[in-house]
XYZ file of C-alpha atoms in Angstrom:
245
model
C -2.504 -14.936 -20.818
C -3.287 -16.211 -24.598
C 0.065 -16.397 -26.968
C -2.555 -14.785 -29.415
C -1.709 -11.721 -26.902
C 1.462 -11.407 -28.143
C 1.129 -11.233 -30.994
C -0.822 -7.677 -31.756
C 0.844 -4.886 -33.091
C 1.329 -3.399 -29.598
C 2.699 -6.406 -27.576
C 2.539 -4.034 -24.175
C -0.875 -2.297 -24.468
C -1.532 -6.312 -25.425
C 0.324 -7.503 -22.205
C -1.629 -4.651 -20.192
C -5.532 -5.510 -21.195
C -4.941 -8.549 -20.549
C -3.693 -8.326 -16.924
C -6.277 -5.630 -16.506
C -9.237 -8.030 -17.052
C -7.669 -10.681 -15.135
C -7.138 -8.601 -11.932
C -11.413 -7.398 -12.497
C -11.876 -11.596 -12.681
C -10.084 -12.161 -9.214
C -12.624 -11.013 -6.317
C -9.959 -11.126 -3.883
C -7.804 -9.008 -5.033
C -10.667 -6.477 -5.367
C -11.395 -7.356 -2.280
C -8.512 -7.334 -0.109
C -6.782 -3.885 -2.282
C -9.856 -1.874 -2.770
C -12.291 -2.658 -0.482
C -11.202 -3.924 2.352
C -9.032 -0.642 3.925
C -11.979 1.158 3.319
C -14.167 -0.864 5.195
C -11.534 -1.544 8.117
C -11.383 2.629 8.041
C -15.296 2.133 8.000
C -15.529 -0.673 11.514
C -13.071 1.629 13.085
C -14.522 4.891 12.771
C -17.348 3.382 14.219
C -15.895 3.092 17.260
C -17.210 6.168 19.537
C -13.927 6.611 20.742
C -12.066 6.676 18.184
C -14.316 9.893 17.085
C -12.964 11.672 19.763
C -9.884 13.531 20.428
C -6.638 13.170 21.592
C -4.472 14.981 23.896
C -1.742 12.689 23.018
C -1.998 13.007 19.571
C -2.011 16.500 19.323
C -6.084 16.941 19.172
C -6.235 14.835 16.324
C -8.664 11.840 16.760
C -7.997 8.005 15.913
C -9.739 7.841 12.900
C -7.703 10.642 11.496
C -4.136 8.278 12.090
C -5.585 5.166 11.084
C -6.882 6.814 6.975
C -3.071 6.882 6.349
C -2.968 3.287 8.424
C -4.981 1.816 5.762
C -3.904 2.664 2.550
C -0.333 1.740 2.928
C -2.546 -1.518 3.641
C -3.687 -1.649 0.539
C -0.326 -0.930 -0.944
C 1.144 -3.914 1.445
C -1.536 -6.649 0.564
C -0.731 -5.652 -3.080
C 2.528 -5.236 -3.550
C 3.724 -7.640 -0.521
C 1.236 -10.029 -0.774
C -1.288 -10.538 -3.989
C 1.118 -9.661 -6.656
C 4.223 -12.200 -5.863
C 1.601 -14.865 -5.770
C 0.640 -14.029 -9.339
C 3.939 -13.316 -11.132
C 5.211 -16.864 -10.137
C 2.231 -18.218 -11.010
C 2.628 -17.389 -14.286
C 7.044 -18.518 -13.793
C 5.442 -22.066 -12.136
C 2.789 -22.197 -15.165
C 6.393 -22.031 -17.915
C 4.523 -18.312 -19.334
C 7.758 -16.384 -18.744
C 9.830 -19.080 -21.038
C 6.998 -19.186 -23.227
C 7.286 -15.147 -23.979
C 11.048 -15.101 -23.887
C 10.373 -16.644 -27.046
C 8.396 -13.573 -28.360
C 9.562 -9.661 -29.223
C 8.011 -9.106 -25.836
C 9.849 -9.599 -22.997
C 8.611 -10.989 -20.021
C 9.653 -7.435 -18.537
C 6.322 -6.539 -19.697
C 4.616 -8.295 -17.213
C 6.320 -7.242 -14.633
C 6.094 -4.124 -15.259
C 2.270 -4.709 -16.739
C 1.626 -6.444 -12.816
C 3.044 -3.447 -11.672
C 0.790 -0.968 -13.378
C -2.360 -2.660 -12.256
C -0.933 -3.361 -8.348
C -0.124 0.421 -8.802
C -3.719 1.750 -9.679
C -5.786 -0.759 -7.342
C -3.253 0.951 -4.481
C -4.088 4.435 -5.491
C -8.356 3.657 -6.157
C -7.957 1.882 -2.895
C -6.460 5.234 -1.425
C -8.819 7.165 -3.262
C -11.848 5.526 -1.825
C -11.047 5.606 1.935
C -10.117 9.975 2.027
C -13.693 9.529 0.054
C -15.293 7.931 2.694
C -12.906 9.581 5.488
C -13.954 12.614 4.804
C -17.506 11.931 4.041
C -17.867 10.128 6.919
C -16.385 10.688 9.745
C -14.978 14.396 8.625
C -11.389 13.872 8.371
C -9.950 16.451 7.002
C -8.299 16.513 3.151
C -4.347 16.704 3.061
C -3.779 19.937 2.607
C -0.493 19.346 0.318
C -2.179 16.899 -2.555
C 0.932 17.275 -5.107
C 3.517 16.650 -2.344
C 1.217 14.099 -0.166
C 0.182 11.984 -3.876
C 4.046 12.103 -4.332
C 5.056 10.987 -1.501
C 2.726 7.717 -2.174
C 3.656 7.167 -4.830
C 7.109 6.254 -3.484
C 5.741 4.358 -1.071
C 3.686 2.281 -4.168
C 6.823 2.143 -5.390
C 8.297 0.856 -2.019
C 6.045 -1.883 -2.116
C 6.168 -2.946 -5.604
C 9.950 -3.058 -5.216
C 9.476 -5.864 -1.609
C 6.551 -8.068 -3.888
C 9.307 -7.936 -6.692
C 11.576 -9.424 -4.331
C 9.186 -11.880 -2.715
C 8.306 -13.255 -6.218
C 12.024 -13.679 -7.156
C 13.273 -15.815 -4.531
C 10.220 -18.079 -4.354
C 10.041 -21.155 -6.356
C 6.247 -21.821 -6.397
C 3.253 -20.525 -5.454
C 2.773 -21.384 -2.531
C 6.390 -20.267 -1.412
C 5.189 -17.069 -2.210
C 2.804 -16.883 -0.148
C 4.057 -18.094 2.841
C 7.424 -15.622 2.543
C 4.629 -12.618 1.728
C 2.902 -13.648 4.617
C 6.477 -13.547 6.564
C 7.036 -9.627 4.915
C 3.664 -8.549 5.124
C 2.958 -8.788 9.374
C 5.879 -7.023 10.277
C 5.318 -4.387 7.134
C 1.736 -3.973 8.423
C 3.329 -3.533 12.550
C 5.790 -0.342 10.303
C 2.753 1.044 9.040
C 0.305 0.923 12.476
C -2.476 -1.503 11.976
C -1.791 -2.269 15.296
C -0.392 1.341 16.629
C 0.333 4.007 15.385
C 3.427 5.205 15.129
C 2.846 8.388 16.766
C 1.774 6.416 19.955
C 4.818 3.984 19.689
C 7.464 3.544 22.836
C 11.076 6.209 21.940
C 13.278 3.462 20.982
C 10.472 1.167 18.794
C 9.094 4.102 17.375
C 12.554 4.938 15.637
C 13.237 1.698 14.414
C 9.659 0.918 13.251
C 10.555 4.869 11.418
C 14.300 3.360 9.839
C 11.398 1.554 7.317
C 9.440 3.164 4.511
C 5.853 2.045 5.120
C 6.740 3.463 9.591
C 8.514 6.041 8.323
C 5.482 6.913 6.214
C 2.603 7.029 8.706
C 4.453 8.668 11.434
C 3.813 12.321 13.525
C 3.216 13.374 16.132
C 2.003 16.577 17.078
C 4.109 20.060 16.089
C 5.668 21.140 19.809
C 5.577 17.655 21.466
C 8.901 16.407 22.954
C 9.592 13.837 20.314
C 8.734 16.216 17.015
C 11.786 17.630 16.683
C 13.381 14.189 16.818
C 10.437 12.702 14.094
C 10.240 15.786 11.555
C 13.728 14.641 10.560
C 13.325 11.417 9.553
C 11.569 10.942 6.184
C 9.756 14.145 6.588
C 8.392 13.542 2.261
C 6.687 10.537 2.877
C 2.672 11.154 3.566
C 1.382 12.565 6.397
C -2.194 12.112 8.136
C -4.559 14.047 6.438
C -5.274 17.434 7.616
C -2.380 17.788 10.004
C 0.202 20.377 9.851
C 4.132 20.326 9.496
C 6.042 22.487 10.406
């Protein structure tokens, strides 16, 4: 970030534009946030068994359940793994200290980073939904407004967690280590290795207490565990095409 950015008439907008330009120059961030989740969906959807209806999932296919999972993967990657290292790098290079002597407060940089990575997560969501619908006939959410609101809450949870990781990390290397220590448990809670609805009873209840586990949890209406799971974070996003009673 250049010091000239901080002397423009609208410094906050200038900071945001600068962060957007810097993000576009990072192929790693673009791949892991925008492309990798959809690529993972395509790979999993290419497996024949993932395209067969599962009785244990209430007639859904595994590829149906993995659409919200890959969306959460993008959010967790952006908020926990990538954004903390960027913010910690700024602090490590003294950029935040120099900003404190200008009309722009360091909070402007934090808000710009959260907005950039939040928008990237939303773009990744749209791409995953589009590919899931066109390539694998995954039904779209029946309540788009509620689905989008719940996803926004999940994004805020990921970004807030990433801000904590950055705050407790003194260097970029430490931020990467702490982020990885948080990243993989959150991926597990999102159902990457085992969908939440397929977890054992006790494990499923524990995972549902986490933001990303609650966001991904869903069991077929009428099943024995439906009454238990419907009470946990009922307003979080559910797999596209699922119904709620």
